[in-house]
Amino acid sequence: KSDSDTYSCDIGDAQSRAKLTVQEAPVLFKQELQNEEAKEGKQVRLTCELSKPGTPVRWMKGDTVLYASEKYEFKQHGTVAELIIRDVKSVDA
């Protein structure tokens, strides 16, 4: 996308210009989240892989957006995004 701009070819007395617009490729899931089971009090890790590194990820439980806390930890390395849920309880299902 950063290559989008106006380019020109200059031959001294004349110039030709063209505008290049680069459309970003859509981000897709290369690996989707998988169902997990965990024992109460343990930790669980949910992982997905995206087609583009550095893509912002928003983690949700149902319709509720999750925020980093003692309970939830988010990690993102390249194309892999992880949600770690600590001390799982039945309400976390």
Short mmCIF file of N, CA and C in Angstrom, two decimals:
data_model
loop_
_atom_site.label_atom_id
_atom_site.label_comp_id
_atom_site.label_asym_id
_atom_site.label_seq_id
_atom_site.Cartn_x
_atom_site.Cartn_y
_atom_site.Cartn_z
N LYS A 1 0.82 -1.18 0.00
CA LYS A 1 0.00 0.00 0.00
C LYS A 1 0.87 1.26 0.00
N SER A 2 2.04 1.20 0.64
CA SER A 2 2.93 2.36 0.70
C SER A 2 3.49 2.73 -0.67
N ASP A 3 3.36 1.86 -1.67
CA ASP A 3 3.82 2.16 -3.02
C ASP A 3 2.80 3.00 -3.79
N SER A 4 1.62 3.21 -3.23
CA SER A 4 0.62 4.06 -3.89
C SER A 4 1.15 5.48 -3.97
N ASP A 5 1.12 6.04 -5.18
CA ASP A 5 1.62 7.41 -5.39
C ASP A 5 1.50 7.73 -6.88
N THR A 6 1.94 8.92 -7.24
CA THR A 6 2.01 9.30 -8.65
C THR A 6 3.44 9.06 -9.13
N TYR A 7 3.57 8.36 -10.25
CA TYR A 7 4.88 8.07 -10.83
C TYR A 7 4.98 8.81 -12.16
N SER A 8 6.22 9.15 -12.53
CA SER A 8 6.40 9.87 -13.79
C SER A 8 7.63 9.35 -14.53
N CYS A 9 7.57 9.53 -15.84
CA CYS A 9 8.69 9.22 -16.73
C CYS A 9 9.05 10.53 -17.42
N ASP A 10 10.26 11.02 -17.20
CA ASP A 10 10.67 12.33 -17.69
C ASP A 10 11.74 12.16 -18.76
N ILE A 11 11.51 12.77 -19.95
CA ILE A 11 12.51 12.67 -21.03
C ILE A 11 13.07 14.05 -21.39
N GLY A 12 12.99 14.96 -20.45
CA GLY A 12 13.52 16.29 -20.68
C GLY A 12 12.44 17.28 -21.06
N ASP A 13 12.00 17.24 -22.35
CA ASP A 13 10.98 18.18 -22.81
C ASP A 13 9.56 17.70 -22.55
N ALA A 14 9.40 16.45 -22.21
CA ALA A 14 8.06 15.90 -21.99
C ALA A 14 8.07 14.98 -20.78
N GLN A 15 6.89 14.80 -20.25
CA GLN A 15 6.76 13.95 -19.06
C GLN A 15 5.43 13.19 -19.14
N SER A 16 5.47 11.97 -18.72
CA SER A 16 4.26 11.15 -18.66
C SER A 16 4.05 10.75 -17.20
N ARG A 17 2.79 10.83 -16.74
CA ARG A 17 2.50 10.52 -15.33
C ARG A 17 1.40 9.48 -15.23
N ALA A 18 1.49 8.72 -14.16
CA ALA A 18 0.44 7.74 -13.87
C ALA A 18 0.30 7.62 -12.36
N LYS A 19 -0.92 7.40 -11.94
CA LYS A 19 -1.18 7.22 -10.51
C LYS A 19 -1.34 5.73 -10.23
N LEU A 20 -0.61 5.23 -9.25
CA LEU A 20 -0.70 3.84 -8.84
C LEU A 20 -1.43 3.76 -7.51
N THR A 21 -2.50 2.98 -7.49
CA THR A 21 -3.25 2.74 -6.27
C THR A 21 -3.16 1.26 -5.96
N VAL A 22 -2.60 0.93 -4.80
CA VAL A 22 -2.45 -0.47 -4.40
C VAL A 22 -3.53 -0.79 -3.38
N GLN A 23 -4.33 -1.79 -3.68
CA GLN A 23 -5.38 -2.23 -2.76
C GLN A 23 -4.82 -3.33 -1.88
N GLU A 24 -5.03 -3.16 -0.58
CA GLU A 24 -4.53 -4.15 0.37
C GLU A 24 -5.28 -5.47 0.21
N ALA A 25 -4.53 -6.55 0.29
CA ALA A 25 -5.15 -7.87 0.24
C ALA A 25 -5.92 -8.09 1.54
N PRO A 26 -7.06 -8.76 1.48
CA PRO A 26 -7.83 -8.99 2.70
C PRO A 26 -7.08 -9.93 3.64
N VAL A 27 -7.26 -9.73 4.92
CA VAL A 27 -6.66 -10.63 5.91
C VAL A 27 -7.60 -11.82 6.08
N LEU A 28 -7.03 -13.00 6.02
CA LEU A 28 -7.79 -14.24 6.16
C LEU A 28 -7.21 -15.08 7.29
N PHE A 29 -7.98 -16.02 7.77
CA PHE A 29 -7.48 -16.97 8.75
C PHE A 29 -6.79 -18.13 8.03
N LYS A 30 -5.51 -18.32 8.31
CA LYS A 30 -4.80 -19.50 7.80
C LYS A 30 -5.11 -20.69 8.68
N GLN A 31 -5.28 -20.43 9.98
CA GLN A 31 -5.69 -21.46 10.93
C GLN A 31 -6.68 -20.82 11.89
N GLU A 32 -7.88 -21.37 11.95
CA GLU A 32 -8.91 -20.81 12.81
C GLU A 32 -8.78 -21.34 14.24
N LEU A 33 -9.49 -20.70 15.16
CA LEU A 33 -9.52 -21.15 16.54
C LEU A 33 -10.09 -22.56 16.60
N GLN A 34 -9.60 -23.35 17.53
CA GLN A 34 -10.08 -24.71 17.74
C GLN A 34 -10.76 -24.80 19.10
N ASN A 35 -11.80 -25.63 19.20
CA ASN A 35 -12.46 -25.85 20.48
C ASN A 35 -11.47 -26.44 21.47
N GLU A 36 -11.59 -26.05 22.72
CA GLU A 36 -10.69 -26.52 23.77
C GLU A 36 -11.50 -26.95 24.98
N GLU A 37 -10.94 -27.84 25.77
CA GLU A 37 -11.49 -28.21 27.06
C GLU A 37 -10.39 -28.00 28.09
N ALA A 38 -10.78 -27.52 29.27
CA ALA A 38 -9.79 -27.29 30.33
C ALA A 38 -10.43 -27.60 31.67
N LYS A 39 -9.61 -28.03 32.61
CA LYS A 39 -10.09 -28.27 33.96
C LYS A 39 -10.12 -26.95 34.72
N GLU A 40 -11.12 -26.83 35.57
CA GLU A 40 -11.26 -25.61 36.38
C GLU A 40 -9.97 -25.35 37.15
N GLY A 41 -9.59 -24.07 37.17
CA GLY A 41 -8.37 -23.67 37.87
C GLY A 41 -7.12 -23.71 37.01
N LYS A 42 -7.20 -24.34 35.84
CA LYS A 42 -6.05 -24.43 34.95
C LYS A 42 -6.01 -23.24 34.00
N GLN A 43 -5.07 -23.28 33.09
CA GLN A 43 -4.88 -22.24 32.07
C GLN A 43 -5.18 -22.84 30.71
N VAL A 44 -5.76 -22.04 29.82
CA VAL A 44 -6.01 -22.50 28.46
C VAL A 44 -5.48 -21.46 27.49
N ARG A 45 -5.02 -21.94 26.33
CA ARG A 45 -4.46 -21.08 25.31
C ARG A 45 -5.24 -21.28 24.01
N LEU A 46 -5.80 -20.20 23.48
CA LEU A 46 -6.51 -20.23 22.20
C LEU A 46 -5.62 -19.56 21.17
N THR A 47 -5.42 -20.20 20.02
CA THR A 47 -4.48 -19.72 19.02
C THR A 47 -5.12 -19.72 17.64
N CYS A 48 -4.85 -18.66 16.88
CA CYS A 48 -5.24 -18.63 15.47
C CYS A 48 -4.09 -18.05 14.67
N GLU A 49 -4.08 -18.35 13.37
CA GLU A 49 -3.02 -17.82 12.50
C GLU A 49 -3.67 -17.03 11.38
N LEU A 50 -3.12 -15.85 11.13
CA LEU A 50 -3.65 -14.93 10.12
C LEU A 50 -2.77 -14.95 8.87
N SER A 51 -3.31 -14.43 7.79
CA SER A 51 -2.55 -14.42 6.53
C SER A 51 -1.57 -13.25 6.43
N LYS A 52 -1.68 -12.28 7.35
CA LYS A 52 -0.82 -11.09 7.27
C LYS A 52 -0.29 -10.77 8.66
N PRO A 53 1.04 -10.66 8.82
CA PRO A 53 1.60 -10.35 10.14
C PRO A 53 1.23 -8.95 10.60
N GLY A 54 1.15 -8.80 11.92
CA GLY A 54 0.90 -7.48 12.50
C GLY A 54 -0.53 -7.00 12.39
N THR A 55 -1.45 -7.86 11.97
CA THR A 55 -2.85 -7.47 11.86
C THR A 55 -3.44 -7.28 13.25
N PRO A 56 -4.08 -6.15 13.52
CA PRO A 56 -4.69 -5.96 14.84
C PRO A 56 -5.78 -7.00 15.08
N VAL A 57 -5.78 -7.56 16.27
CA VAL A 57 -6.75 -8.59 16.65
C VAL A 57 -7.54 -8.09 17.85
N ARG A 58 -8.85 -8.35 17.84
CA ARG A 58 -9.70 -8.03 18.99
C ARG A 58 -10.28 -9.35 19.48
N TRP A 59 -10.02 -9.67 20.75
CA TRP A 59 -10.53 -10.89 21.34
C TRP A 59 -11.85 -10.59 22.02
N MET A 60 -12.80 -11.53 21.85
CA MET A 60 -14.13 -11.34 22.43
C MET A 60 -14.60 -12.64 23.06
N LYS A 61 -15.43 -12.51 24.09
CA LYS A 61 -16.16 -13.64 24.68
C LYS A 61 -17.62 -13.32 24.45
N GLY A 62 -18.25 -14.04 23.52
CA GLY A 62 -19.61 -13.68 23.12
C GLY A 62 -19.58 -12.31 22.46
N ASP A 63 -20.36 -11.37 22.98
CA ASP A 63 -20.38 -10.01 22.46
C ASP A 63 -19.50 -9.06 23.25
N THR A 64 -18.79 -9.56 24.26
CA THR A 64 -17.98 -8.73 25.15
C THR A 64 -16.53 -8.69 24.70
N VAL A 65 -15.99 -7.49 24.50
CA VAL A 65 -14.58 -7.32 24.14
C VAL A 65 -13.73 -7.60 25.37
N LEU A 66 -12.69 -8.39 25.21
CA LEU A 66 -11.78 -8.71 26.32
C LEU A 66 -10.62 -7.73 26.34
N TYR A 67 -10.16 -7.43 27.55
CA TYR A 67 -9.01 -6.54 27.74
C TYR A 67 -7.96 -7.28 28.56
N ALA A 68 -6.70 -6.95 28.32
CA ALA A 68 -5.61 -7.58 29.05
C ALA A 68 -5.78 -7.34 30.55
N SER A 69 -5.58 -8.40 31.32
CA SER A 69 -5.74 -8.32 32.78
C SER A 69 -5.01 -9.50 33.40
N GLU A 70 -5.19 -9.70 34.70
CA GLU A 70 -4.61 -10.89 35.34
C GLU A 70 -5.25 -12.15 34.77
N LYS A 71 -6.49 -12.05 34.33
CA LYS A 71 -7.24 -13.19 33.79
C LYS A 71 -6.87 -13.47 32.33
N TYR A 72 -6.75 -12.42 31.52
CA TYR A 72 -6.52 -12.57 30.08
C TYR A 72 -5.19 -11.98 29.67
N GLU A 73 -4.44 -12.74 28.88
CA GLU A 73 -3.18 -12.26 28.31
C GLU A 73 -3.24 -12.46 26.80
N PHE A 74 -2.82 -11.46 26.06
CA PHE A 74 -2.80 -11.52 24.60
C PHE A 74 -1.36 -11.53 24.13
N LYS A 75 -1.07 -12.39 23.15
CA LYS A 75 0.25 -12.42 22.53
C LYS A 75 0.05 -12.45 21.03
N GLN A 76 0.97 -11.80 20.33
CA GLN A 76 0.93 -11.84 18.87
C GLN A 76 2.36 -11.84 18.36
N HIS A 77 2.70 -12.89 17.62
CA HIS A 77 4.03 -13.05 17.04
C HIS A 77 3.86 -13.29 15.55
N GLY A 78 4.20 -12.29 14.75
CA GLY A 78 4.05 -12.43 13.30
C GLY A 78 2.59 -12.64 12.94
N THR A 79 2.28 -13.81 12.41
CA THR A 79 0.91 -14.09 11.97
C THR A 79 0.10 -14.85 13.02
N VAL A 80 0.71 -15.20 14.15
CA VAL A 80 0.03 -16.01 15.16
C VAL A 80 -0.45 -15.12 16.31
N ALA A 81 -1.75 -15.25 16.62
CA ALA A 81 -2.37 -14.51 17.72
C ALA A 81 -2.82 -15.52 18.78
N GLU A 82 -2.56 -15.19 20.06
CA GLU A 82 -2.90 -16.10 21.15
C GLU A 82 -3.67 -15.36 22.24
N LEU A 83 -4.61 -16.07 22.82
CA LEU A 83 -5.32 -15.62 24.01
C LEU A 83 -5.06 -16.65 25.09
N ILE A 84 -4.51 -16.20 26.21
CA ILE A 84 -4.28 -17.08 27.36
C ILE A 84 -5.29 -16.70 28.43
N ILE A 85 -6.07 -17.68 28.87
CA ILE A 85 -7.05 -17.46 29.93
C ILE A 85 -6.54 -18.21 31.16
N ARG A 86 -6.30 -17.48 32.24
CA ARG A 86 -5.76 -18.08 33.46
C ARG A 86 -6.89 -18.43 34.43
N ASP A 87 -6.64 -19.44 35.24
CA ASP A 87 -7.55 -19.83 36.32
C ASP A 87 -8.98 -19.95 35.80
N VAL A 88 -9.18 -20.81 34.79
CA VAL A 88 -10.48 -20.94 34.17
C VAL A 88 -11.54 -21.43 35.15
N LYS A 89 -12.72 -20.87 35.01
CA LYS A 89 -13.90 -21.23 35.80
C LYS A 89 -15.00 -21.64 34.83
N SER A 90 -16.07 -22.23 35.34
CA SER A 90 -17.17 -22.67 34.48
C SER A 90 -17.80 -21.48 33.73
N VAL A 91 -17.75 -20.28 34.31
CA VAL A 91 -18.31 -19.10 33.63
C VAL A 91 -17.48 -18.67 32.42
N ASP A 92 -16.27 -19.21 32.28
CA ASP A 92 -15.40 -18.89 31.13
C ASP A 92 -15.79 -19.69 29.89
N ALA A 93 -16.65 -20.71 30.05
CA ALA A 93 -17.05 -21.53 28.91
C ALA A 93 -17.84 -20.71 27.92
#
